[in-house]
Amino acid sequence: DAGITQSPRHKVTETGTPVTLRCHQTENHRYMYWYRQDPGHGLRLIHYSYGVKDTDKGEVSDGYSVSRSKTEDFLLTLESATSSQTSVYFCAISDPGRGYNEQFFGPGTRLTVL
Amino acid sequence: AQSVSQHNHHVILSEAASLELGCNYSYGGTVNLFWYVQYPGQHLQLLLKYFSGDPLVKGIKGFEAEFIKSKFSFNLRKPSVQWSDTAEYFCAAHNFNKFYFGSGTKLNVKP
């Protein structure tokens, strides 16, 4: 498995609180992605990064922000968590420039917003 | 924007039956295509990928997929499924730095 870790793995929080999820990689891949997985929707892209401090929005970016201050870490922040953000969050990495065209996924973070 | 459709949401098969899961994508230009598998409680793992060349792609665990450009399809097949193939399967397409996933097909293989 690719060297991708996510923390925390499980979190329960209350509506209105800020939450930060961390993705850490040891593969030096250029691209990092955050997805949410919900039943019937597959994986939906929240934000992605194509380099340090270079990020872009995905299809479900409202209510989420990201930051990437170094290659190995990609943070996802829920500014003010809502119950609709209860989901499983997956981080992924890729690096087409080095031949890694496919994505490698982290183990996921299960977030529950009460 | 690209979109990926998987029309089979839930498939139930007996062991040794043949499998075919449908996948259609919307973009008509150059696109990379993938099938991922997610076993219960785990993350997504790559089964196979298509970039160019031979449209019949072989992956791990006996899976294969056929790229048919004229039909915008990339269907996944396996001649004989096993109970251990019980999982959710996702088709994905990649272009312009983004990956687009289908909604997934849950496969339940009865022993």
Short mmCIF file of C-alpha atoms in Angstrom, two decimals:
data_model
loop_
_atom_site.label_atom_id
_atom_site.label_comp_id
_atom_site.label_asym_id
_atom_site.label_seq_id
_atom_site.Cartn_x
_atom_site.Cartn_y
_atom_site.Cartn_z
CA ASP A 1 0.00 0.00 0.00
CA ALA A 2 1.09 3.55 -0.70
CA GLY A 3 2.31 5.53 2.29
CA ILE A 4 -0.80 7.53 3.02
CA THR A 5 -2.20 8.12 6.48
CA GLN A 6 -5.23 10.05 7.58
CA SER A 7 -5.96 11.46 11.00
CA PRO A 8 -8.12 11.18 12.88
CA ARG A 9 -9.66 7.93 11.64
CA HIS A 10 -12.92 8.57 13.46
CA LYS A 11 -14.39 11.78 14.78
CA VAL A 12 -17.67 12.81 16.33
CA THR A 13 -18.34 16.51 16.59
CA GLU A 14 -21.20 18.92 17.07
CA THR A 15 -22.85 21.21 14.57
CA GLY A 16 -21.12 24.55 14.28
CA THR A 17 -17.67 23.45 15.41
CA PRO A 18 -14.63 23.66 13.13
CA VAL A 19 -12.98 20.38 12.16
CA THR A 20 -9.64 19.70 10.49
CA LEU A 21 -8.73 16.43 8.85
CA ARG A 22 -5.15 15.63 7.94
CA CYS A 23 -3.72 13.62 5.09
CA HIS A 24 -0.04 12.74 5.19
CA GLN A 25 1.92 11.00 2.42
CA THR A 26 5.46 9.68 2.28
CA GLU A 27 5.48 9.12 -1.52
CA ASN A 28 6.36 12.65 -2.60
CA HIS A 29 3.42 12.68 -5.03
CA ARG A 30 2.58 16.04 -6.54
CA TYR A 31 -1.22 15.77 -6.54
CA MET A 32 -3.38 15.29 -3.48
CA TYR A 33 -7.15 15.05 -3.36
CA TRP A 34 -9.94 15.07 -0.80
CA TYR A 35 -13.14 13.15 -1.49
CA ARG A 36 -16.25 12.40 0.44
CA GLN A 37 -18.05 9.09 0.07
CA ASP A 38 -21.77 8.84 0.64
CA PRO A 39 -24.13 5.95 -0.19
CA GLY A 40 -25.45 6.24 -3.73
CA HIS A 41 -23.05 9.01 -4.69
CA GLY A 42 -19.73 7.23 -5.03
CA LEU A 43 -16.78 9.51 -4.42
CA ARG A 44 -17.18 13.22 -4.90
CA LEU A 45 -14.21 15.53 -5.17
CA ILE A 46 -14.06 18.29 -2.56
CA HIS A 47 -10.73 19.96 -3.31
CA TYR A 48 -7.45 18.98 -4.80
CA SER A 49 -3.88 20.26 -4.83
CA TYR A 50 -1.39 20.20 -7.69
CA GLY A 51 1.53 21.47 -5.66
CA VAL A 52 2.50 23.26 -2.49
CA LYS A 53 0.09 26.16 -1.98
CA ASP A 54 -1.67 25.30 -5.27
CA THR A 55 -5.21 24.14 -4.76
CA ASP A 56 -8.47 24.07 -6.69
CA LYS A 57 -12.11 23.34 -6.02
CA GLY A 58 -13.93 20.15 -6.79
CA GLU A 59 -17.63 19.55 -7.31
CA VAL A 60 -18.67 19.76 -3.63
CA SER A 61 -16.36 22.41 -2.18
CA ASP A 62 -18.92 24.59 -0.35
CA GLY A 63 -18.27 24.59 3.39
CA TYR A 64 -14.77 23.18 3.01
CA SER A 65 -11.33 24.74 2.74
CA VAL A 66 -7.91 23.19 2.25
CA SER A 67 -4.30 24.03 2.75
CA ARG A 68 -1.05 22.51 1.60
CA SER A 69 2.02 24.14 3.11
CA LYS A 70 4.34 21.22 2.35
CA THR A 71 4.35 18.38 -0.15
CA GLU A 72 3.48 15.65 2.34
CA ASP A 73 0.50 17.23 4.11
CA PHE A 74 -2.94 18.22 2.82
CA LEU A 75 -5.42 19.54 5.35
CA LEU A 76 -9.18 19.67 4.96
CA THR A 77 -11.09 22.09 7.18
CA LEU A 78 -14.80 22.24 7.78
CA GLU A 79 -15.26 25.83 8.84
CA SER A 80 -18.49 25.19 10.74
CA ALA A 81 -19.56 21.56 10.59
CA THR A 82 -23.13 20.68 9.61
CA SER A 83 -24.97 17.37 9.75
CA SER A 84 -24.87 17.18 5.95
CA GLN A 85 -21.09 16.85 6.22
CA THR A 86 -21.40 13.55 8.05
CA SER A 87 -19.54 11.25 5.69
CA VAL A 88 -16.44 9.17 5.11
CA TYR A 89 -13.58 11.29 3.85
CA PHE A 90 -10.82 9.84 1.69
CA CYS A 91 -7.53 11.38 0.73
CA ALA A 92 -5.82 10.29 -2.48
CA ILE A 93 -2.52 11.00 -4.21
CA SER A 94 -1.18 10.74 -7.73
CA ASP A 95 1.78 11.92 -9.76
CA PRO A 96 1.28 11.59 -13.52
CA GLY A 97 4.56 13.33 -14.20
CA ARG A 98 6.38 10.41 -12.60
CA GLY A 99 4.19 7.72 -14.14
CA TYR A 100 1.73 7.38 -11.26
CA ASN A 101 -1.39 8.15 -13.26
CA GLU A 102 -3.73 6.28 -10.99
CA GLN A 103 -4.77 7.44 -7.57
CA PHE A 104 -3.74 5.79 -4.33
CA PHE A 105 -6.13 6.14 -1.45
CA GLY A 106 -5.74 6.61 2.27
CA PRO A 107 -7.68 4.55 4.83
CA GLY A 108 -10.43 7.15 5.29
CA THR A 109 -11.82 9.24 8.13
CA ARG A 110 -15.35 8.63 9.37
CA LEU A 111 -16.83 11.95 10.50
CA THR A 112 -20.11 12.23 12.34
CA VAL A 113 -21.64 15.66 12.92
CA LEU A 114 -24.37 15.65 15.55
CA ALA B 1 -17.42 18.36 -17.06
CA GLN B 2 -16.79 14.69 -17.27
CA SER B 3 -19.32 12.28 -15.82
CA VAL B 4 -19.22 8.55 -15.22
CA SER B 5 -22.28 6.33 -15.05
CA GLN B 6 -22.60 2.91 -13.53
CA HIS B 7 -26.04 1.54 -14.22
CA ASN B 8 -25.91 -1.54 -12.04
CA HIS B 9 -26.23 -0.40 -8.45
CA HIS B 10 -26.49 -3.79 -6.82
CA VAL B 11 -25.62 -7.16 -8.34
CA ILE B 12 -26.11 -10.53 -6.70
CA LEU B 13 -24.40 -13.59 -8.16
CA SER B 14 -23.63 -17.12 -7.15
CA GLU B 15 -20.06 -18.33 -7.02
CA ALA B 16 -18.66 -19.35 -10.42
CA ALA B 17 -21.11 -17.10 -12.27
CA SER B 18 -19.73 -14.65 -14.82
CA LEU B 19 -19.68 -10.95 -14.06
CA GLU B 20 -20.05 -7.89 -16.22
CA LEU B 21 -20.42 -4.43 -14.70
CA GLY B 22 -21.27 -1.52 -16.95
CA CYS B 23 -19.48 1.82 -17.04
CA ASN B 24 -20.04 4.73 -19.40
CA TYR B 25 -18.21 8.04 -19.47
CA SER B 26 -19.17 11.29 -21.11
CA TYR B 27 -15.98 12.90 -22.38
CA GLY B 28 -15.12 12.29 -26.03
CA GLY B 29 -11.46 13.25 -25.93
CA THR B 30 -8.44 11.55 -24.46
CA VAL B 31 -9.36 9.98 -21.16
CA ASN B 32 -7.76 7.56 -18.77
CA LEU B 33 -10.07 4.97 -17.28
CA PHE B 34 -9.91 2.93 -14.11
CA TRP B 35 -11.75 0.36 -12.08
CA TYR B 36 -11.34 0.36 -8.32
CA VAL B 37 -12.59 -2.11 -5.73
CA GLN B 38 -13.57 -1.33 -2.15
CA TYR B 39 -13.87 -4.26 0.24
CA PRO B 40 -16.10 -3.71 3.27
CA GLY B 41 -14.57 -1.23 5.67
CA GLN B 42 -11.53 -0.59 3.49
CA HIS B 43 -10.24 2.06 1.13
CA LEU B 44 -10.33 1.92 -2.66
CA GLN B 45 -7.77 -0.25 -4.42
CA LEU B 46 -6.91 -0.23 -8.11
CA LEU B 47 -8.11 -3.22 -10.12
CA LEU B 48 -7.00 -2.11 -13.55
CA LYS B 49 -6.41 0.92 -15.74
CA TYR B 50 -6.54 1.93 -19.38
CA PHE B 51 -4.49 4.72 -20.94
CA SER B 52 -3.97 3.69 -24.55
CA GLY B 53 -3.18 0.71 -26.77
CA ASP B 54 -4.89 -2.65 -26.48
CA PRO B 55 -8.52 -1.94 -25.52
CA LEU B 56 -8.72 -5.17 -23.54
CA VAL B 57 -7.05 -4.57 -20.22
CA LYS B 58 -6.22 -7.25 -17.70
CA GLY B 59 -6.03 -6.46 -14.03
CA ILE B 60 -5.51 -8.19 -10.75
CA LYS B 61 -7.53 -11.11 -9.38
CA GLY B 62 -8.70 -12.26 -12.81
CA PHE B 63 -10.57 -9.09 -13.72
CA GLU B 64 -10.47 -7.52 -17.15
CA ALA B 65 -12.13 -4.56 -18.84
CA GLU B 66 -12.78 -3.60 -22.44
CA PHE B 67 -12.55 -0.03 -23.69
CA ILE B 68 -15.02 0.62 -26.52
CA LYS B 69 -14.50 4.17 -27.71
CA SER B 70 -17.56 4.24 -29.98
CA LYS B 71 -19.79 3.36 -27.05
CA PHE B 72 -17.97 5.46 -24.44
CA SER B 73 -17.85 2.32 -22.35
CA PHE B 74 -15.36 0.56 -20.12
CA ASN B 75 -17.10 -2.51 -18.76
CA LEU B 76 -15.56 -4.74 -16.14
CA ARG B 77 -15.67 -8.52 -16.51
CA LYS B 78 -14.68 -11.65 -14.68
CA PRO B 79 -15.42 -15.14 -16.03
CA SER B 80 -16.01 -16.78 -12.65
CA VAL B 81 -16.60 -14.85 -9.45
CA GLN B 82 -15.69 -15.99 -5.96
CA TRP B 83 -17.25 -15.19 -2.60
CA SER B 84 -14.17 -13.06 -1.87
CA ASP B 85 -15.14 -10.74 -4.75
CA THR B 86 -17.98 -9.38 -2.62
CA ALA B 87 -17.23 -5.65 -2.58
CA GLU B 88 -18.19 -2.34 -4.13
CA TYR B 89 -16.75 -1.52 -7.54
CA PHE B 90 -16.13 1.96 -8.87
CA CYS B 91 -15.40 3.09 -12.38
CA ALA B 92 -13.41 6.32 -12.77
CA ALA B 93 -12.25 8.59 -15.56
CA HIS B 94 -9.36 11.03 -15.46
CA ASN B 95 -8.69 14.15 -17.48
CA PHE B 96 -7.51 17.67 -16.79
CA ASN B 97 -6.10 16.84 -13.34
CA LYS B 98 -9.38 15.51 -11.99
CA PHE B 99 -10.81 12.08 -11.47
CA TYR B 100 -14.53 11.44 -11.86
CA PHE B 101 -16.11 8.45 -10.17
CA GLY B 102 -19.29 6.55 -10.86
CA SER B 103 -21.74 5.95 -8.04
CA GLY B 104 -20.50 2.41 -7.54
CA THR B 105 -21.88 -1.12 -7.93
CA LYS B 106 -22.24 -3.35 -4.92
CA LEU B 107 -21.50 -6.97 -5.77
CA ASN B 108 -22.73 -9.68 -3.46
CA VAL B 109 -21.46 -13.17 -4.27
CA LYS B 110 -23.37 -15.98 -2.61
CA PRO B 111 -21.32 -19.03 -1.64
#
